[in-house]
């Protein structure tokens, strides 16, 4: 099995020769940028360089499935959110929230000609063409609730969830339209799967009841329209809503270290693939031995795909990230 | 139920209009502004914090409660200043560079103000140099650093280092945020770690006056 076959087999519920290693949130290192000569922030608008950095995650760090580098901020940037594009050791983030009212929420026809989405799609095409025979190429979109927080402001969204839920519903409808189009464009460009970054719906951000009422129907409707495998990522202790996440229709759930691997696989009960949950703080601060222990714990619990639990700091040592692949190989 | 108790309930429910109305009623009754803060508003936010810790409240409920308190505080702050009531301590507060998330930081600021800690809020995406300059300018006793993302934790380390390198030995650094742990606080040389906004007051007070 090559890396792509291994990843897709595990993603779709089959039995690969060994557990694959993947990342869905942002992952690059300063060391990799130095060794490839491809540096943030320039790579975010340069498909050629970004594809090379993606390949380095496979070739140097041993990841079977890799995603383009930018974190879950592509759609807001294309829709007018002012960006801080970061630095080699700092990921991009947005600085403004351009939507005031639902009337502001308009998706332009030229969405995919706007940056950075144009580069994201071109990066997927380039990576697929150059490296697609040896690694899985992943796309990514924001989750609708997270996208709305970027476009309308986090506090506004969370308070209006209680003050004016109909306005939030109207905003979310627009987000879903943009995100479905973007996800399907990524599949057309060659993505093997698309992740959905819904960190804004983290465990403390809204109650399980609010998730069930306001967001679950939105997730279900969106995922049903995406034409390929989906990997939903939500940060934090999601145990109180795992029974709801199973109803979204996602192919796979990417969980973080707030949930133990054994609890996660028990909750999934074969209804979806489980990906996780290496602690990203430990990827930054601990050493290879601790990271190998976490890989072993995940494999012993039956986690299908090993991955960092969230975005990783560019200052993570290559040795720490490489330790994940080495631990899987030793298992 | 007394009006002060009703004010506490209004904060807990996040009813900002009732909180403002009750604050005005209490002022009309010549209740001392500091009593309105300490016996009406602060117990409300303390209960909200406890409910958050018990997973009964989530961030939206915290936010509307904080909004109710903030709007009531806006009516009281000029009166507190006029009465010559000065903050016990001064804190500089911000989210570290590269991190735009400010909800946790805003809630901590609200809690600190309620505990009569003067807060200089630098906002989000704040560089280490700006923290150092603000501590010097305001002669702060406390610095609060927030980070939501693992990816911005190194900026927190850089900021603590910059504060130490600037020779600001007496200022106490309190850190918090979703990925932050006591171990990380120890590693980067912070003085204290607050696991959530509700704990921020106790942690800051114990750190600055153990």
PDB file of N, CA and C in Angstrom, chain B residues 128 145 155-165 173 175 188-190:
ATOM      1  N   UNK B 128       5.128  41.525  22.321  1.00  0.00           N
ATOM      2  CA  UNK B 128       5.826  41.516  23.607  1.00  0.00           C
ATOM      3  C   UNK B 128       6.285  42.920  23.987  1.00  0.00           C
ATOM      4  N   UNK B 145      -1.856  37.445  30.375  1.00  0.00           N
ATOM      5  CA  UNK B 145      -1.611  37.048  28.983  1.00  0.00           C
ATOM      6  C   UNK B 145      -2.590  35.936  28.614  1.00  0.00           C
ATOM      7  N   UNK B 155       4.387  32.690  21.463  1.00  0.00           N
ATOM      8  CA  UNK B 155       4.369  34.153  21.656  1.00  0.00           C
ATOM      9  C   UNK B 155       4.188  34.495  23.131  1.00  0.00           C
ATOM     10  N   UNK B 156       3.483  33.630  23.852  1.00  0.00           N
ATOM     11  CA  UNK B 156       3.324  33.843  25.293  1.00  0.00           C
ATOM     12  C   UNK B 156       4.681  33.697  25.991  1.00  0.00           C
ATOM     13  N   UNK B 157       5.409  32.686  25.583  1.00  0.00           N
ATOM     14  CA  UNK B 157       6.754  32.475  26.138  1.00  0.00           C
ATOM     15  C   UNK B 157       7.652  33.683  25.840  1.00  0.00           C
ATOM     16  N   UNK B 158       7.575  34.169  24.595  1.00  0.00           N
ATOM     17  CA  UNK B 158       8.387  35.330  24.207  1.00  0.00           C
ATOM     18  C   UNK B 158       8.041  36.549  25.062  1.00  0.00           C
ATOM     19  N   UNK B 159       6.750  36.708  25.355  1.00  0.00           N
ATOM     20  CA  UNK B 159       6.306  37.882  26.113  1.00  0.00           C
ATOM     21  C   UNK B 159       6.805  37.812  27.556  1.00  0.00           C
ATOM     22  N   UNK B 160       6.698  36.647  28.163  1.00  0.00           N
ATOM     23  CA  UNK B 160       7.214  36.505  29.538  1.00  0.00           C
ATOM     24  C   UNK B 160       8.718  36.794  29.553  1.00  0.00           C
ATOM     25  N   UNK B 161       9.411  36.269  28.569  1.00  0.00           N
ATOM     26  CA  UNK B 161      10.859  36.489  28.488  1.00  0.00           C
ATOM     27  C   UNK B 161      11.184  37.972  28.346  1.00  0.00           C
ATOM     28  N   UNK B 162      10.391  38.659  27.502  1.00  0.00           N
ATOM     29  CA  UNK B 162      10.629  40.100  27.288  1.00  0.00           C
ATOM     30  C   UNK B 162      10.396  40.885  28.578  1.00  0.00           C
ATOM     31  N   UNK B 163       9.366  40.496  29.325  1.00  0.00           N
ATOM     32  CA  UNK B 163       9.079  41.178  30.597  1.00  0.00           C
ATOM     33  C   UNK B 163      10.235  40.966  31.577  1.00  0.00           C
ATOM     34  N   UNK B 164      10.737  39.737  31.652  1.00  0.00           N
ATOM     35  CA  UNK B 164      11.866  39.460  32.554  1.00  0.00           C
ATOM     36  C   UNK B 164      13.129  40.183  32.081  1.00  0.00           C
ATOM     37  N   UNK B 165      13.364  40.147  30.767  1.00  0.00           N
ATOM     38  CA  UNK B 165      14.572  40.800  30.229  1.00  0.00           C
ATOM     39  C   UNK B 165      14.553  42.313  30.455  1.00  0.00           C
ATOM     40  N   UNK B 173       3.035  37.752  36.447  1.00  0.00           N
ATOM     41  CA  UNK B 173       2.474  37.359  35.150  1.00  0.00           C
ATOM     42  C   UNK B 173       1.490  36.211  35.359  1.00  0.00           C
ATOM     43  N   UNK B 175      -1.214  33.766  33.343  1.00  0.00           N
ATOM     44  CA  UNK B 175      -1.539  33.353  31.976  1.00  0.00           C
ATOM     45  C   UNK B 175      -2.749  32.414  31.975  1.00  0.00           C
ATOM     46  N   UNK B 188       7.532  28.362  31.169  1.00  0.00           N
ATOM     47  CA  UNK B 188       7.890  29.662  30.586  1.00  0.00           C
ATOM     48  C   UNK B 188       8.162  30.721  31.660  1.00  0.00           C
ATOM     49  N   UNK B 189       8.045  30.340  32.926  1.00  0.00           N
ATOM     50  CA  UNK B 189       8.381  31.283  33.990  1.00  0.00           C
ATOM     51  C   UNK B 189       7.269  32.245  34.354  1.00  0.00           C
ATOM     52  N   UNK B 190       6.014  31.892  34.044  1.00  0.00           N
ATOM     53  CA  UNK B 190       4.892  32.726  34.494  1.00  0.00           C
ATOM     54  C   UNK B 190       4.700  32.525  35.994  1.00  0.00           C
TER      55      UNK B 190
END
